[in-house]
């Protein structure tokens, strides 16, 4: 079984979710400058994490149905973050606060290992993405993301995918025709 799905099922069984939130398309779950120490399970829908620099939005990550999402910097260091989290369509998330989540993760060696694996995967994904942005052509970035996350192209509007890939929507459109 997928460790993330297993973890979610355990949290369900323990009744640790503090609430569920319904977000409308384009509604913000988190805004720049706010602190957020909640972890969210995307029950339905999709979201994006982005930062704004010089009036330009840069998409960093996406959250899909059946995955966790958070502003990881704020979750870990409990300080305000520059990140936004925005629903890309009608979305439902379940919420667990950091203290409850961390107590649960430390309650067994299996849970601690799952948390360690989740963090390792995030670091490896981020390193791969940074390397791609710095060293790989736009076509190769597109191919790698298509192979790694094909659902991205069914769920996410092209303008956000282009931002994530660090290219213009026009460039993405041309590349997709190959």
PDB file of C-alpha atoms in Angstrom:
ATOM      1  CA  UNK A   1       0.000   0.000   0.000  1.00  0.00           C
ATOM      2  CA  UNK A   2       1.073   3.563  -0.693  1.00  0.00           C
ATOM      3  CA  UNK A   3       2.527   4.941   2.585  1.00  0.00           C
ATOM      4  CA  UNK A   4       0.726   8.268   2.186  1.00  0.00           C
ATOM      5  CA  UNK A   5      -2.647   6.588   1.625  1.00  0.00           C
ATOM      6  CA  UNK A   6      -1.944   4.322   4.598  1.00  0.00           C
ATOM      7  CA  UNK A   7      -1.087   7.324   6.767  1.00  0.00           C
ATOM      8  CA  UNK A   8      -4.308   9.076   5.739  1.00  0.00           C
ATOM      9  CA  UNK A   9      -6.329   5.968   6.628  1.00  0.00           C
ATOM     10  CA  UNK A  10      -4.679   5.831  10.060  1.00  0.00           C
ATOM     11  CA  UNK A  11      -5.521   9.503  10.686  1.00  0.00           C
ATOM     12  CA  UNK A  12      -9.109   8.746   9.624  1.00  0.00           C
ATOM     13  CA  UNK A  13      -9.312   5.787  12.037  1.00  0.00           C
ATOM     14  CA  UNK A  14      -7.934   7.882  14.901  1.00  0.00           C
ATOM     15  CA  UNK A  15     -10.355  10.746  14.129  1.00  0.00           C
ATOM     16  CA  UNK A  16      -7.548  13.318  14.121  1.00  0.00           C
ATOM     17  CA  UNK A  17      -8.893  15.693  11.458  1.00  0.00           C
ATOM     18  CA  UNK A  18      -9.950  18.970  13.093  1.00  0.00           C
ATOM     19  CA  UNK A  19     -12.214  20.090  10.252  1.00  0.00           C
ATOM     20  CA  UNK A  20     -12.881  19.946   6.515  1.00  0.00           C
ATOM     21  CA  UNK A  21     -12.842  23.039   4.328  1.00  0.00           C
ATOM     22  CA  UNK A  22     -14.643  23.698   1.061  1.00  0.00           C
ATOM     23  CA  UNK A  23     -12.769  26.051  -1.258  1.00  0.00           C
ATOM     24  CA  UNK A  24     -14.233  27.613  -4.359  1.00  0.00           C
ATOM     25  CA  UNK A  25     -12.219  27.995  -7.553  1.00  0.00           C
ATOM     26  CA  UNK A  26      -9.462  30.623  -7.056  1.00  0.00           C
ATOM     27  CA  UNK A  27     -10.088  30.851  -3.291  1.00  0.00           C
ATOM     28  CA  UNK A  28      -6.970  31.038  -1.121  1.00  0.00           C
ATOM     29  CA  UNK A  29      -6.194  28.483   1.558  1.00  0.00           C
ATOM     30  CA  UNK A  30      -3.131  30.483   2.604  1.00  0.00           C
ATOM     31  CA  UNK A  31      -1.836  33.934   1.677  1.00  0.00           C
ATOM     32  CA  UNK A  32       1.613  35.493   1.683  1.00  0.00           C
ATOM     33  CA  UNK A  33       2.794  36.723   5.074  1.00  0.00           C
ATOM     34  CA  UNK A  34       0.585  34.372   7.084  1.00  0.00           C
ATOM     35  CA  UNK A  35       1.721  31.541   9.296  1.00  0.00           C
ATOM     36  CA  UNK A  36       0.020  28.197   8.779  1.00  0.00           C
ATOM     37  CA  UNK A  37       0.917  25.120  10.780  1.00  0.00           C
ATOM     38  CA  UNK A  38      -1.878  22.965   9.411  1.00  0.00           C
ATOM     39  CA  UNK A  39      -1.431  20.036   7.086  1.00  0.00           C
ATOM     40  CA  UNK A  40      -4.146  19.485   4.484  1.00  0.00           C
ATOM     41  CA  UNK A  41      -5.384  16.317   2.811  1.00  0.00           C
ATOM     42  CA  UNK A  42      -6.851  17.054  -0.610  1.00  0.00           C
ATOM     43  CA  UNK A  43     -10.047  15.003  -0.558  1.00  0.00           C
ATOM     44  CA  UNK A  44     -11.209  16.407  -3.886  1.00  0.00           C
ATOM     45  CA  UNK A  45      -9.950  19.051  -6.297  1.00  0.00           C
ATOM     46  CA  UNK A  46      -6.566  20.631  -6.926  1.00  0.00           C
ATOM     47  CA  UNK A  47      -4.490  23.499  -5.593  1.00  0.00           C
ATOM     48  CA  UNK A  48      -1.268  25.263  -6.398  1.00  0.00           C
ATOM     49  CA  UNK A  49       1.450  26.725  -4.214  1.00  0.00           C
ATOM     50  CA  UNK A  50       3.018  29.858  -5.607  1.00  0.00           C
ATOM     51  CA  UNK A  51       5.061  32.910  -4.743  1.00  0.00           C
ATOM     52  CA  UNK A  52       4.830  36.419  -6.201  1.00  0.00           C
ATOM     53  CA  UNK A  53       8.011  38.232  -7.178  1.00  0.00           C
ATOM     54  CA  UNK A  54       7.960  41.616  -8.908  1.00  0.00           C
ATOM     55  CA  UNK A  55       4.240  41.198  -9.662  1.00  0.00           C
ATOM     56  CA  UNK A  56       4.825  37.851 -11.361  1.00  0.00           C
ATOM     57  CA  UNK A  57       3.448  34.581  -9.992  1.00  0.00           C
ATOM     58  CA  UNK A  58       5.769  31.571  -9.893  1.00  0.00           C
ATOM     59  CA  UNK A  59       4.074  28.221  -9.316  1.00  0.00           C
ATOM     60  CA  UNK A  60       6.159  25.937  -7.118  1.00  0.00           C
ATOM     61  CA  UNK A  61       3.977  22.872  -6.481  1.00  0.00           C
ATOM     62  CA  UNK A  62       0.552  21.406  -7.075  1.00  0.00           C
ATOM     63  CA  UNK A  63      -1.693  19.473  -4.743  1.00  0.00           C
ATOM     64  CA  UNK A  64      -4.064  16.853  -6.116  1.00  0.00           C
ATOM     65  CA  UNK A  65      -6.821  14.634  -4.848  1.00  0.00           C
ATOM     66  CA  UNK A  66      -5.471  12.050  -2.372  1.00  0.00           C
ATOM     67  CA  UNK A  67      -2.322  13.965  -1.434  1.00  0.00           C
ATOM     68  CA  UNK A  68      -1.139  16.162   1.389  1.00  0.00           C
ATOM     69  CA  UNK A  69      -0.347  19.831   0.851  1.00  0.00           C
ATOM     70  CA  UNK A  70       1.000  22.591   3.082  1.00  0.00           C
ATOM     71  CA  UNK A  71       3.243  25.638   3.049  1.00  0.00           C
ATOM     72  CA  UNK A  72       6.064  23.430   4.280  1.00  0.00           C
ATOM     73  CA  UNK A  73       8.316  26.268   5.409  1.00  0.00           C
ATOM     74  CA  UNK A  74       5.653  27.708   7.702  1.00  0.00           C
ATOM     75  CA  UNK A  75       4.556  24.239   8.837  1.00  0.00           C
ATOM     76  CA  UNK A  76       8.119  23.338   9.874  1.00  0.00           C
ATOM     77  CA  UNK A  77       9.458  26.587  11.346  1.00  0.00           C
ATOM     78  CA  UNK A  78       6.160  28.105  12.508  1.00  0.00           C
ATOM     79  CA  UNK A  79       6.937  31.474  10.926  1.00  0.00           C
ATOM     80  CA  UNK A  80       5.083  33.486   8.269  1.00  0.00           C
ATOM     81  CA  UNK A  81       5.669  32.333   4.713  1.00  0.00           C
ATOM     82  CA  UNK A  82       5.820  34.112   1.358  1.00  0.00           C
ATOM     83  CA  UNK A  83       3.784  31.297  -0.186  1.00  0.00           C
ATOM     84  CA  UNK A  84       0.193  31.328  -1.343  1.00  0.00           C
ATOM     85  CA  UNK A  85      -1.976  28.223  -1.646  1.00  0.00           C
ATOM     86  CA  UNK A  86      -4.904  28.629  -4.044  1.00  0.00           C
ATOM     87  CA  UNK A  87      -7.659  26.270  -5.177  1.00  0.00           C
ATOM     88  CA  UNK A  88      -7.648  25.790  -8.946  1.00  0.00           C
ATOM     89  CA  UNK A  89     -11.152  24.360  -8.923  1.00  0.00           C
ATOM     90  CA  UNK A  90     -13.743  23.550  -6.292  1.00  0.00           C
ATOM     91  CA  UNK A  91     -11.707  21.716  -3.660  1.00  0.00           C
ATOM     92  CA  UNK A  92     -12.291  19.953  -0.353  1.00  0.00           C
ATOM     93  CA  UNK A  93      -9.456  19.566   2.137  1.00  0.00           C
ATOM     94  CA  UNK A  94      -9.315  17.853   5.512  1.00  0.00           C
ATOM     95  CA  UNK A  95      -7.267  19.684   8.144  1.00  0.00           C
ATOM     96  CA  UNK A  96      -4.947  18.380  10.843  1.00  0.00           C
ATOM     97  CA  UNK A  97      -2.914  20.749  13.027  1.00  0.00           C
ATOM     98  CA  UNK A  98       0.839  20.339  13.420  1.00  0.00           C
ATOM     99  CA  UNK A  99       0.838  19.395  17.113  1.00  0.00           C
ATOM    100  CA  UNK A 100      -1.677  16.587  16.561  1.00  0.00           C
ATOM    101  CA  UNK A 101       0.069  15.407  13.409  1.00  0.00           C
ATOM    102  CA  UNK A 102       3.540  15.390  14.980  1.00  0.00           C
ATOM    103  CA  UNK A 103       2.298  13.597  18.108  1.00  0.00           C
ATOM    104  CA  UNK A 104       0.754  10.981  15.844  1.00  0.00           C
ATOM    105  CA  UNK A 105       3.904  10.685  13.699  1.00  0.00           C
ATOM    106  CA  UNK A 106       6.029  10.156  16.814  1.00  0.00           C
ATOM    107  CA  UNK A 107       3.605   7.631  18.315  1.00  0.00           C
ATOM    108  CA  UNK A 108       5.174   4.657  16.522  1.00  0.00           C
ATOM    109  CA  UNK A 109       8.367   3.783  14.644  1.00  0.00           C
ATOM    110  CA  UNK A 110       6.265   3.035  11.536  1.00  0.00           C
ATOM    111  CA  UNK A 111       4.735   6.525  11.592  1.00  0.00           C
ATOM    112  CA  UNK A 112       8.132   8.154  12.161  1.00  0.00           C
ATOM    113  CA  UNK A 113       9.541   6.242   9.200  1.00  0.00           C
ATOM    114  CA  UNK A 114       6.594   7.330   7.020  1.00  0.00           C
ATOM    115  CA  UNK A 115       7.168  10.989   7.979  1.00  0.00           C
ATOM    116  CA  UNK A 116      10.884  10.638   7.197  1.00  0.00           C
ATOM    117  CA  UNK A 117      10.068   9.110   3.801  1.00  0.00           C
ATOM    118  CA  UNK A 118       7.575  11.905   3.020  1.00  0.00           C
ATOM    119  CA  UNK A 119      10.198  14.566   3.776  1.00  0.00           C
ATOM    120  CA  UNK A 120      12.872  12.738   1.800  1.00  0.00           C
ATOM    121  CA  UNK A 121      10.561  12.487  -1.228  1.00  0.00           C
ATOM    122  CA  UNK A 122       9.790  16.216  -1.036  1.00  0.00           C
ATOM    123  CA  UNK A 123      13.495  17.096  -0.890  1.00  0.00           C
ATOM    124  CA  UNK A 124      14.349  14.795  -3.793  1.00  0.00           C
ATOM    125  CA  UNK A 125      11.470  16.144  -5.903  1.00  0.00           C
ATOM    126  CA  UNK A 126      12.514  19.717  -5.175  1.00  0.00           C
ATOM    127  CA  UNK A 127      16.153  18.991  -6.047  1.00  0.00           C
ATOM    128  CA  UNK A 128      15.123  17.379  -9.326  1.00  0.00           C
ATOM    129  CA  UNK A 129      12.915  20.346 -10.174  1.00  0.00           C
ATOM    130  CA  UNK A 130      15.644  22.884  -9.376  1.00  0.00           C
ATOM    131  CA  UNK A 131      18.173  20.937 -11.453  1.00  0.00           C
ATOM    132  CA  UNK A 132      15.716  20.752 -14.360  1.00  0.00           C
ATOM    133  CA  UNK A 133      14.999  24.474 -14.270  1.00  0.00           C
ATOM    134  CA  UNK A 134      18.705  25.329 -14.234  1.00  0.00           C
ATOM    135  CA  UNK A 135      20.100  22.786 -16.682  1.00  0.00           C
ATOM    136  CA  UNK A 136      17.432  21.240 -18.898  1.00  0.00           C
ATOM    137  CA  UNK A 137      15.720  22.606 -21.996  1.00  0.00           C
ATOM    138  CA  UNK A 138      12.026  23.542 -21.857  1.00  0.00           C
ATOM    139  CA  UNK A 139      11.183  20.496 -24.008  1.00  0.00           C
ATOM    140  CA  UNK A 140      13.013  18.140 -21.632  1.00  0.00           C
ATOM    141  CA  UNK A 141      11.355  19.764 -18.573  1.00  0.00           C
ATOM    142  CA  UNK A 142       7.978  19.195 -20.211  1.00  0.00           C
ATOM    143  CA  UNK A 143       8.776  15.538 -21.014  1.00  0.00           C
ATOM    144  CA  UNK A 144       9.985  14.808 -17.484  1.00  0.00           C
ATOM    145  CA  UNK A 145       6.926  16.337 -15.852  1.00  0.00           C
ATOM    146  CA  UNK A 146       4.623  14.544 -18.299  1.00  0.00           C
ATOM    147  CA  UNK A 147       6.284  11.228 -17.421  1.00  0.00           C
ATOM    148  CA  UNK A 148       6.370  11.888 -13.655  1.00  0.00           C
ATOM    149  CA  UNK A 149       2.917  13.490 -13.283  1.00  0.00           C
ATOM    150  CA  UNK A 150       0.642  12.819 -16.258  1.00  0.00           C
ATOM    151  CA  UNK A 151      -2.431  13.804 -14.171  1.00  0.00           C
ATOM    152  CA  UNK A 152      -1.055  17.351 -14.101  1.00  0.00           C
ATOM    153  CA  UNK A 153      -2.075  17.825 -17.733  1.00  0.00           C
ATOM    154  CA  UNK A 154      -5.629  16.633 -17.101  1.00  0.00           C
ATOM    155  CA  UNK A 155      -6.262  18.672 -13.938  1.00  0.00           C
ATOM    156  CA  UNK A 156      -4.262  21.880 -14.173  1.00  0.00           C
ATOM    157  CA  UNK A 157      -4.740  24.805 -16.587  1.00  0.00           C
ATOM    158  CA  UNK A 158      -1.850  25.314 -19.004  1.00  0.00           C
ATOM    159  CA  UNK A 159      -0.968  28.783 -17.681  1.00  0.00           C
ATOM    160  CA  UNK A 160      -0.108  27.286 -14.272  1.00  0.00           C
ATOM    161  CA  UNK A 161       1.806  24.374 -15.802  1.00  0.00           C
ATOM    162  CA  UNK A 162       3.795  26.871 -17.863  1.00  0.00           C
ATOM    163  CA  UNK A 163       4.581  28.863 -14.718  1.00  0.00           C
ATOM    164  CA  UNK A 164       5.669  25.677 -12.943  1.00  0.00           C
ATOM    165  CA  UNK A 165       7.909  24.757 -15.894  1.00  0.00           C
ATOM    166  CA  UNK A 166       9.281  28.331 -16.051  1.00  0.00           C
ATOM    167  CA  UNK A 167       8.125  29.043 -19.572  1.00  0.00           C
ATOM    168  CA  UNK A 168       5.462  31.117 -21.227  1.00  0.00           C
ATOM    169  CA  UNK A 169       2.066  29.577 -21.996  1.00  0.00           C
ATOM    170  CA  UNK A 170       2.879  30.066 -25.695  1.00  0.00           C
ATOM    171  CA  UNK A 171       6.092  28.042 -25.365  1.00  0.00           C
ATOM    172  CA  UNK A 172       4.217  25.267 -23.565  1.00  0.00           C
ATOM    173  CA  UNK A 173       1.592  25.248 -26.301  1.00  0.00           C
ATOM    174  CA  UNK A 174       4.266  24.882 -28.994  1.00  0.00           C
ATOM    175  CA  UNK A 175       6.058  22.112 -27.063  1.00  0.00           C
ATOM    176  CA  UNK A 176       2.829  20.152 -26.539  1.00  0.00           C
ATOM    177  CA  UNK A 177       2.395  19.960 -30.324  1.00  0.00           C
ATOM    178  CA  UNK A 178       5.607  17.893 -30.705  1.00  0.00           C
TER     179      UNK A 178
END
